[in-house]
């Protein structure tokens, strides 16, 4: 180093690493050699686990909005304490982890569940070998957890064990134990095979409708985007889904439905309707919104494109979708008013007779229920609707 006047050199390094390097190069005592160069040593104490966590939470708070109503605090506590925290031993670990997450979150924040993305990113950064093997095991990783009392589950358990062995081939026991705490929470089906007690890993019970509406990685229809960083070909952006289901006017909703249908993605949209409206305790859904969506769907149902059903072997036809959607939406309309709503929709000029036939059963059930509990149904309305004549016309 040059001996400039009034100049002080500050060197920042890991002493143990430098000492080993000097010992190898100088063929002598690396520590003694270092002491000749360093005149005033100053050692920074290692950051405590609390300090490391504080840095992590501060960075994450600047990236994501944890006040989101979909943020599951209990799930996050389990994912962080049992899964992510053991990997974060230095500030450098935190920076590597959050830099990777920030990049992925910027691309996927509207289409994935942030806690799942955090858990997966942890594997990507600290267990890249395990991470790279996950996309090949999609069928086994996704779906419902195993019912241990089911006698027909042994074959499935063997397939899960086979997938587990493939994921952890060449991985040390310590790393396997460490990483499976994350996998157990990301994928309930895999996690349930780790231990008889699911609570050991704070594993969520799998609900397909919830998983689809929130974009969990354990949902087969959402799995690929976590690795490809882009939406699946037939998927619909959550931003579009949320707008159509909860904000759009009747005209916007109808146009949106027909546009989605023309692009052969109507099945994906109908899946989203089922997923969002099957959660019966969702207080954000009111009667007016349920009526608007159901009316728009019924009015344009006969125009929807069903080509996807004939191209995909494992898919539902439109009539089957309708059979699921109608009761889910009617749930948000009080029973005494369900009849008046369907009667009004059935008598709209643009209502297609083929659609009326598909949902006729629900109207008959409602009429039977109303008469049973003593609520009168105007005979003039029954006569004008004349269910028997509708069937004869068809």
PDB file of N, CA and C in Angstrom, residues 164 168 171-179:
ATOM      1  N   UNK A 164     -40.942 -37.726  -2.651  1.00  0.00           N
ATOM      2  CA  UNK A 164     -40.080 -37.209  -1.585  1.00  0.00           C
ATOM      3  C   UNK A 164     -38.640 -37.676  -1.774  1.00  0.00           C
ATOM      4  N   UNK A 168     -35.262 -35.297  -2.505  1.00  0.00           N
ATOM      5  CA  UNK A 168     -34.159 -35.237  -1.537  1.00  0.00           C
ATOM      6  C   UNK A 168     -32.992 -36.160  -1.875  1.00  0.00           C
ATOM      7  N   UNK A 171     -29.349 -35.094  -0.843  1.00  0.00           N
ATOM      8  CA  UNK A 171     -29.448 -34.020   0.144  1.00  0.00           C
ATOM      9  C   UNK A 171     -29.152 -34.586   1.528  1.00  0.00           C
ATOM     10  N   UNK A 172     -28.313 -33.914   2.301  1.00  0.00           N
ATOM     11  CA  UNK A 172     -27.964 -34.399   3.634  1.00  0.00           C
ATOM     12  C   UNK A 172     -29.190 -34.402   4.547  1.00  0.00           C
ATOM     13  N   UNK A 173     -29.125 -35.219   5.566  1.00  0.00           N
ATOM     14  CA  UNK A 173     -30.247 -35.356   6.495  1.00  0.00           C
ATOM     15  C   UNK A 173     -30.590 -34.023   7.155  1.00  0.00           C
ATOM     16  N   UNK A 174     -29.554 -33.268   7.525  1.00  0.00           N
ATOM     17  CA  UNK A 174     -29.786 -31.978   8.173  1.00  0.00           C
ATOM     18  C   UNK A 174     -30.517 -31.001   7.266  1.00  0.00           C
ATOM     19  N   UNK A 175     -30.103 -30.931   6.014  1.00  0.00           N
ATOM     20  CA  UNK A 175     -30.763 -30.026   5.069  1.00  0.00           C
ATOM     21  C   UNK A 175     -32.183 -30.482   4.777  1.00  0.00           C
ATOM     22  N   UNK A 176     -32.387 -31.798   4.705  1.00  0.00           N
ATOM     23  CA  UNK A 176     -33.725 -32.322   4.447  1.00  0.00           C
ATOM     24  C   UNK A 176     -34.668 -31.951   5.585  1.00  0.00           C
ATOM     25  N   UNK A 177     -34.218 -32.129   6.827  1.00  0.00           N
ATOM     26  CA  UNK A 177     -35.041 -31.788   7.987  1.00  0.00           C
ATOM     27  C   UNK A 177     -35.375 -30.294   7.992  1.00  0.00           C
ATOM     28  N   UNK A 178     -34.413 -29.493   7.637  1.00  0.00           N
ATOM     29  CA  UNK A 178     -34.578 -28.041   7.659  1.00  0.00           C
ATOM     30  C   UNK A 178     -35.562 -27.565   6.597  1.00  0.00           C
ATOM     31  N   UNK A 179     -35.429 -28.107   5.393  1.00  0.00           N
ATOM     32  CA  UNK A 179     -36.242 -27.623   4.276  1.00  0.00           C
ATOM     33  C   UNK A 179     -37.654 -28.175   4.283  1.00  0.00           C
TER      34      UNK A 179
END
